[in-house]
Amino acid sequence: MGAGLFGAAFAQQVRAAGKSVLVIDRRSHIGGNVYTEEIEGIQVHRYGAHIFHTNDRSVWEYVNRFAEFNRYTNAPVANYRGELYSLPFNMYTFNKLWGVVTPREAEAKIREQREAAGITEPKNLEEQAISLVGTDIYERLIKGYTEKQWGRPCSELPSFIIKRLPVRFTFDNNYFNARYQGIPVGGYTRMVERMLDGVEVRLNVDYLQHKAELDALADRVVYTGSVDAYFDDCYGPLSYRSVRFETEVLDTPNFQGNAVVNYTDRETPFTRIIEHKFFEFGTQPKTVISREYSAEWRPGMEPYYPVNDEKNSALYEQYKALADRERKTVFGGRLGEYRYYDMDAVLLSALQLAEKELGKEGEQA
Ligand code: UDP
């Protein structure tokens, strides 16, 4: 398995149970997409911003064994053609947009727009968004961003994607409805390093290229790469979205005043700008920013997001049937299970798999 969050948690558990385990990653570093690298004294999230949040106490306690978490609370700002709005959608957003002051006025406005659109049972992301927040917010804060992010019209995307964002009739800018939230002080790489303490890790090794010899070393294999690549794309490739990061060091202490600013209009070519220092309340003299450009994944690029639309979900089911038939290998993580997993869900799934696998061994012994 790879050295991302899924592989690291699984390996940590197996090692803690006194079994031997080998982690293999084709990249030159551990951490997978949560990898952070220090630049100008700032922890830079090299593969996109990762904000840890969970409602699951056991997962929260688990990660706190390997890192201290700060009190960062994600509160992105949306920039639509130069106008700023609060995210997620809340009373500040409604006030800026419509001048409404009370929750009741905001609810009435949304109801009016939902009824005018005539949506009763939302069937896709567009209908879901309009029925949740009305057409104004959909047009300014959702449509452009989502179509840039996914490269598909909102009417062809699954509605669950938009349900990730809370809608609140309170003055609360917290992006997540999670009991626990924060960023590991000193970066994710250090956290994963601690998880992998005592575990043998081989970097710069492509598992699929050395599959036979590596498989021969193990009784069980956990595969965390893309499930379609494992089966040589035999049913055709699954779609993924990739992200290109344009990272810059700027000679100013404060570029945008927030860790995350989303550019929700269609004209701005990037989806968001991350100013990494603000994840840790940094006071460094310089700053590091990353512009994120979303793109359809092609061979040679890094896959980030599975595209869980109808076509790809059906295709994934075919691969899943093959995966279930593998005797020695189990599939895990965002790529192995083709799921839009958050970090806490990835960890929970890895911990559960480890428990299951270790339990099996106990039965056999
Ligand atoms: N989204 C949006 N406008 C925003 C932020 C998000 O329309 O300003 C939509 C978009 O479709 C996105 C989804 O909400 O893909 C989920 O957003 P989230 O921030 O959870 O995405 P991630 O951080 O995982 O890329």
Coordinates of C-alpha atoms and ligand atoms in Angstrom, one line a residue:
M1 CA 0.0 0.0 0.0
G2 CA 1.0 3.6 -0.4
A3 CA 2.3 6.0 2.2
G4 CA -0.8 8.2 2.2
L5 CA -3.2 8.5 5.1
F6 CA -4.9 5.2 4.4
G7 CA -1.7 3.2 4.1
A8 CA 0.0 4.9 7.0
A9 CA -2.9 4.2 9.4
F10 CA -3.3 0.6 8.3
A11 CA 0.5 0.0 8.6
Q12 CA 0.5 1.7 12.0
Q13 CA -2.1 -0.7 13.3
V14 CA -0.5 -3.8 11.8
R15 CA 2.8 -2.8 13.2
A16 CA 1.3 -2.1 16.6
A17 CA -0.1 -5.6 16.6
G18 CA 3.4 -6.9 16.2
K19 CA 3.2 -8.0 12.5
S20 CA 5.6 -7.1 9.8
V21 CA 4.4 -4.7 7.2
L22 CA 6.0 -3.0 4.2
V23 CA 4.8 0.3 2.7
I24 CA 5.5 1.1 -0.9
D25 CA 5.0 4.4 -2.6
R26 CA 5.8 5.5 -6.1
R27 CA 6.4 9.1 -4.9
S28 CA 9.7 10.2 -3.4
H29 CA 8.0 11.2 -0.1
I30 CA 5.5 9.9 2.4
G31 CA 2.1 11.4 3.2
G32 CA 0.3 11.0 -0.2
N33 CA -1.8 14.0 -0.9
V34 CA -1.7 15.3 2.7
Y35 CA 2.1 15.9 2.2
T36 CA 3.3 19.2 3.5
E37 CA 6.7 20.8 2.9
E38 CA 8.2 23.7 4.7
I39 CA 9.0 26.8 2.6
E40 CA 10.0 30.1 4.2
G41 CA 9.1 28.6 7.5
I42 CA 5.6 27.9 6.3
Q43 CA 4.0 24.4 6.0
V44 CA 2.9 24.3 2.4
H45 CA 0.1 21.8 1.4
R46 CA 1.7 20.6 -1.8
Y47 CA -1.3 18.6 -3.0
G48 CA -4.0 20.9 -2.0
A49 CA -5.3 22.2 1.3
H50 CA -6.2 19.6 3.9
I51 CA -8.2 20.7 6.9
F52 CA -8.8 18.0 9.4
H53 CA -12.4 17.8 10.7
T54 CA -14.4 14.9 12.2
N55 CA -17.4 14.1 14.3
D56 CA -15.9 10.8 15.3
R57 CA -14.2 10.9 18.6
S58 CA -12.2 7.8 18.1
V59 CA -10.7 9.2 14.9
W60 CA -9.9 12.5 16.6
E61 CA -8.2 10.7 19.5
Y62 CA -6.3 8.6 17.0
V63 CA -4.8 11.5 15.1
N64 CA -4.0 13.4 18.3
R65 CA -1.7 10.5 19.2
F66 CA 0.6 11.6 16.3
A67 CA 0.3 15.4 16.3
E68 CA -0.9 18.3 18.2
F69 CA -3.8 20.0 16.5
N70 CA -4.3 23.8 16.5
R71 CA -7.6 25.6 16.7
Y72 CA -7.8 26.5 13.0
T73 CA -11.4 26.7 11.8
N74 CA -12.0 26.8 8.1
A75 CA -13.9 29.9 7.0
P76 CA -13.3 30.5 3.3
V77 CA -14.2 33.7 1.5
A78 CA -15.8 33.7 -1.9
N79 CA -14.7 36.2 -4.5
Y80 CA -17.3 36.7 -7.3
R81 CA -16.2 39.3 -9.8
G82 CA -14.4 41.2 -7.1
E83 CA -17.3 41.1 -4.6
L84 CA -16.6 39.1 -1.4
Y85 CA -19.1 36.8 0.3
S86 CA -18.9 34.6 3.4
L87 CA -18.8 30.9 3.1
P88 CA -20.4 28.5 3.9
F89 CA -23.8 30.0 3.0
N90 CA -25.0 31.8 6.2
M91 CA -26.5 35.0 7.5
Y92 CA -23.5 37.1 6.4
T93 CA -23.8 35.7 2.9
F94 CA -27.6 36.4 2.8
N95 CA -27.2 39.9 4.2
K96 CA -24.5 40.8 1.6
L97 CA -26.6 39.4 -1.2
W98 CA -30.1 40.6 -0.3
G99 CA -29.7 43.1 2.5
V100 CA -31.8 40.7 4.7
V101 CA -31.3 41.0 8.4
T102 CA -33.2 38.2 10.1
P103 CA -33.2 34.5 9.5
R104 CA -36.8 34.6 8.7
E105 CA -36.3 37.1 5.9
A106 CA -33.4 35.0 4.5
E107 CA -35.6 31.8 4.6
A108 CA -38.4 33.7 2.8
K109 CA -36.1 34.8 0.0
I110 CA -34.8 31.3 -0.6
R111 CA -38.3 29.9 -0.5
E112 CA -39.4 32.4 -3.1
Q113 CA -36.5 31.6 -5.4
R114 CA -37.0 27.8 -5.0
E115 CA -40.7 28.1 -5.7
A116 CA -40.1 30.3 -8.8
A117 CA -37.7 27.6 -10.1
G118 CA -40.4 24.9 -9.6
I119 CA -38.1 22.2 -8.2
T120 CA -39.8 19.6 -6.1
E121 CA -37.4 16.6 -6.2
P122 CA -33.9 17.7 -7.0
K123 CA -32.3 15.3 -9.4
N124 CA -28.8 16.7 -9.9
L125 CA -26.4 19.2 -8.3
E126 CA -28.0 22.2 -10.0
E127 CA -31.5 21.4 -8.8
Q128 CA -30.2 20.5 -5.4
A129 CA -28.3 23.7 -5.0
I130 CA -31.3 25.9 -6.1
S131 CA -33.6 24.1 -3.8
L132 CA -31.2 24.6 -0.9
V133 CA -30.1 28.2 -1.4
G134 CA -32.1 29.7 -4.3
T135 CA -31.0 30.9 -7.7
D136 CA -28.9 34.0 -6.7
I137 CA -26.5 32.0 -4.6
Y138 CA -26.5 29.2 -7.2
E139 CA -25.5 31.7 -10.0
R140 CA -22.9 33.6 -8.0
L141 CA -21.3 31.2 -5.6
I142 CA -21.9 27.7 -7.0
K143 CA -22.4 27.4 -10.7
G144 CA -19.1 28.9 -11.9
Y145 CA -17.0 27.3 -9.2
T146 CA -18.5 23.8 -9.6
E147 CA -18.3 23.8 -13.4
K148 CA -14.6 24.8 -13.2
Q149 CA -13.9 22.3 -10.5
W150 CA -15.6 19.3 -12.2
G151 CA -15.5 20.4 -15.9
R152 CA -19.1 19.3 -16.3
P153 CA -22.4 21.2 -16.2
C154 CA -24.1 21.2 -12.7
S155 CA -27.1 19.5 -14.2
E156 CA -24.9 16.4 -14.9
L157 CA -23.3 16.2 -11.5
P158 CA -24.6 14.2 -8.4
S159 CA -26.3 16.3 -5.8
F160 CA -24.3 14.8 -2.9
I161 CA -21.3 17.0 -3.9
I162 CA -23.2 20.2 -2.9
K163 CA -24.5 18.7 0.3
R164 CA -21.0 18.8 1.6
L165 CA -21.5 22.5 2.3
P166 CA -23.6 23.6 5.2
V167 CA -26.4 26.1 4.8
R168 CA -27.0 28.0 8.1
F169 CA -29.4 30.7 9.2
T170 CA -26.9 31.9 11.8
F171 CA -23.8 34.1 11.7
D172 CA -21.4 31.1 11.7
N173 CA -18.6 31.0 9.1
N174 CA -17.3 27.6 10.1
Y175 CA -17.2 25.6 6.8
F176 CA -17.7 22.3 8.6
N177 CA -20.3 20.9 10.9
A178 CA -17.8 18.9 12.8
R179 CA -17.3 18.5 16.5
Y180 CA -13.5 18.5 16.1
Q181 CA -11.3 20.5 13.7
G182 CA -7.8 21.7 13.3
I183 CA -4.4 21.5 11.5
P184 CA -1.5 19.4 12.8
V185 CA 1.1 21.8 14.2
G186 CA 4.3 21.4 12.2
G187 CA 2.5 19.8 9.2
Y188 CA 0.9 16.6 8.1
T189 CA 4.2 15.1 6.9
R190 CA 5.5 15.0 10.5
M191 CA 2.2 13.4 11.6
V192 CA 2.5 10.7 9.0
E193 CA 6.1 10.2 9.9
R194 CA 5.1 9.4 13.4
M195 CA 2.4 7.1 12.3
L196 CA 5.0 5.2 10.2
D197 CA 7.5 5.0 13.0
G198 CA 9.1 1.6 12.9
V199 CA 7.4 0.7 9.6
E200 CA 9.6 -0.2 6.6
V201 CA 8.8 2.2 3.8
R202 CA 10.2 2.0 0.2
L203 CA 9.8 5.2 -1.8
N204 CA 10.1 5.7 -5.5
V205 CA 8.8 2.2 -6.2
D206 CA 5.8 1.7 -8.5
Y207 CA 3.9 -1.2 -7.1
L208 CA 2.2 -2.1 -10.4
Q209 CA 5.5 -2.3 -12.2
H210 CA 6.9 -4.7 -9.7
K211 CA 3.7 -6.4 -8.7
A212 CA 4.8 -10.1 -9.0
E213 CA 7.9 -9.8 -6.9
L214 CA 6.3 -7.6 -4.3
D215 CA 3.2 -9.8 -4.0
A216 CA 5.5 -12.7 -3.3
L217 CA 6.7 -11.0 -0.1
A218 CA 3.3 -10.8 1.5
D219 CA 0.4 -12.8 2.7
R220 CA -2.0 -9.9 2.3
V221 CA -1.7 -6.8 0.1
V222 CA -3.5 -3.5 0.6
Y223 CA -3.7 -1.5 -2.6
T224 CA -4.4 2.2 -2.4
G225 CA -3.8 3.3 -6.0
S226 CA -6.4 3.8 -8.7
V227 CA -8.6 0.7 -8.9
D228 CA -8.9 1.0 -12.7
A229 CA -5.1 1.1 -13.1
Y230 CA -4.7 -2.0 -11.0
F231 CA -6.9 -3.9 -13.6
D232 CA -5.1 -2.3 -16.5
D233 CA -8.2 -0.2 -17.4
C234 CA -9.8 -3.4 -18.7
Y235 CA -13.2 -1.9 -18.8
G236 CA -11.9 1.5 -19.9
P237 CA -10.6 4.3 -17.6
L238 CA -12.5 5.9 -14.8
S239 CA -12.6 9.7 -14.8
Y240 CA -10.8 11.7 -12.2
R241 CA -10.2 15.4 -11.7
S242 CA -6.7 16.6 -11.4
V243 CA -5.4 19.8 -10.0
R244 CA -2.5 21.9 -11.1
F245 CA -1.0 24.1 -8.4
E246 CA 0.8 27.3 -9.2
T247 CA 2.7 28.0 -6.0
E248 CA 4.5 31.3 -5.4
V249 CA 6.5 32.8 -2.6
L250 CA 5.6 36.5 -2.2
D251 CA 7.6 39.1 -0.4
T252 CA 4.7 40.3 1.6
P253 CA 3.4 39.1 5.0
N254 CA -0.2 39.1 4.0
F255 CA -1.6 38.5 0.5
Q256 CA -5.3 37.8 1.0
G257 CA -5.9 37.8 4.7
N258 CA -7.3 34.3 4.8
A259 CA -6.2 30.7 4.2
V260 CA -8.8 30.0 1.5
V261 CA -10.4 32.4 -1.1
N262 CA -12.6 30.7 -3.7
Y263 CA -13.0 32.4 -7.0
T264 CA -16.6 31.5 -7.9
D265 CA -17.0 33.3 -11.3
R266 CA -16.4 31.4 -14.5
E267 CA -13.9 34.0 -15.9
T268 CA -11.2 33.5 -13.3
P269 CA -9.3 30.4 -14.6
F270 CA -8.4 29.0 -11.1
T271 CA -10.9 27.8 -8.5
R272 CA -9.2 29.1 -5.4
I273 CA -6.1 30.6 -3.8
I274 CA -4.6 29.0 -0.7
E275 CA -2.4 31.2 1.5
H276 CA -0.7 28.5 3.5
K277 CA 0.6 30.4 6.5
F278 CA -2.9 31.1 7.8
F279 CA -3.6 27.4 8.5
E280 CA -1.1 27.9 11.4
F281 CA -1.7 31.6 12.1
G282 CA 1.8 32.3 10.7
T283 CA 3.6 35.6 11.2
Q284 CA 6.5 35.0 8.9
P285 CA 7.7 38.0 6.9
K286 CA 6.9 36.3 3.5
T287 CA 3.9 34.3 2.3
V288 CA 3.4 31.3 0.1
I289 CA 0.2 31.1 -2.1
S290 CA -1.1 28.4 -4.4
R291 CA -3.5 28.9 -7.2
E292 CA -5.5 25.8 -8.0
Y293 CA -6.4 25.0 -11.6
S294 CA -8.7 22.1 -12.0
A295 CA -8.4 19.8 -15.0
E296 CA -9.6 16.5 -16.4
W297 CA -7.1 13.8 -15.4
R298 CA -5.0 12.2 -18.2
P299 CA -2.3 9.6 -17.9
G300 CA 0.8 11.1 -16.3
M301 CA -1.2 13.5 -14.1
E302 CA -2.1 13.0 -10.4
P303 CA -5.6 11.9 -9.9
Y304 CA -7.3 13.8 -7.0
Y305 CA -11.1 13.6 -7.1
P306 CA -13.1 10.6 -8.4
V307 CA -16.0 11.8 -10.6
N308 CA -18.9 10.0 -9.0
D309 CA -21.4 10.7 -11.8
E310 CA -23.7 8.0 -13.2
K311 CA -21.5 6.8 -15.9
N312 CA -18.4 6.5 -13.7
S313 CA -20.3 5.0 -10.8
A314 CA -21.6 2.2 -13.0
L315 CA -18.1 1.6 -14.4
Y316 CA -16.7 1.5 -10.9
E317 CA -19.2 -1.2 -9.9
Q318 CA -17.6 -3.4 -12.6
Y319 CA -14.1 -2.8 -11.2
K320 CA -15.4 -3.4 -7.7
A321 CA -16.7 -6.8 -8.7
L322 CA -13.3 -7.7 -9.9
A323 CA -11.7 -6.2 -6.8
D324 CA -14.0 -8.3 -4.6
R325 CA -12.7 -11.4 -6.4
E326 CA -9.1 -10.8 -5.6
R327 CA -8.0 -13.3 -2.9
K328 CA -4.9 -11.7 -1.6
T329 CA -5.5 -8.0 -2.2
V330 CA -7.9 -5.5 -0.6
F331 CA -8.5 -2.0 -2.0
G332 CA -8.6 1.1 0.2
G333 CA -8.6 4.9 0.2
R334 CA -9.9 7.6 -2.2
L335 CA -8.4 6.0 -5.3
G336 CA -8.7 2.3 -4.3
E337 CA -12.4 2.7 -3.5
Y338 CA -13.1 5.6 -6.0
R339 CA -14.8 7.6 -3.3
Y340 CA -14.8 11.3 -2.5
Y341 CA -13.5 10.5 1.0
D342 CA -12.6 13.1 3.6
M343 CA -9.5 12.4 5.7
D344 CA -11.5 11.3 8.7
A345 CA -13.5 8.8 6.7
V346 CA -10.3 7.5 5.1
L347 CA -8.8 6.9 8.6
L348 CA -11.9 5.3 9.9
S349 CA -12.0 3.0 6.9
A350 CA -8.3 2.1 7.4
L351 CA -8.7 1.4 11.1
Q352 CA -11.7 -0.8 10.4
L353 CA -10.0 -2.7 7.7
A354 CA -7.0 -3.3 10.0
E355 CA -9.2 -4.5 12.8
K356 CA -10.9 -6.9 10.4
E357 CA -7.7 -8.2 8.9
L358 CA -6.0 -8.6 12.3
G359 CA -9.1 -10.3 13.6
K360 CA -8.9 -12.8 10.8
E361 CA -5.3 -13.6 11.6
G362 CA -6.3 -14.2 15.2
E363 CA -9.0 -16.7 14.1
Q364 CA -6.5 -18.6 12.0
A365 CA -3.9 -18.7 14.7
Ligands
UDP1 N1 -18.6 24.6 -4.0 C1 -19.2 25.7 -4.6 N2 -18.7 26.9 -4.3 C2 -17.7 27.1 -3.4 C3 -17.2 26.0 -2.8 C4 -17.6 24.8 -3.1 O1 -20.0 25.6 -5.5 O2 -17.3 28.3 -3.2 C5 -19.1 23.3 -4.4 C6 -18.3 22.6 -5.5 O3 -19.2 21.9 -6.3 C7 -17.4 21.7 -4.8 C8 -18.3 21.2 -3.7 O4 -19.1 22.4 -3.3 O5 -16.9 20.7 -5.6 C9 -17.6 20.7 -2.4 O6 -16.7 21.7 -1.9 P1 -15.5 21.4 -0.9 O7 -15.0 22.7 -0.5 O8 -16.0 20.4 0.1 O9 -14.5 20.7 -1.9 P2 -13.0 20.2 -1.7 O10 -12.4 21.1 -0.7 O11 -13.0 18.8 -1.3 O12 -12.4 20.5 -3.1

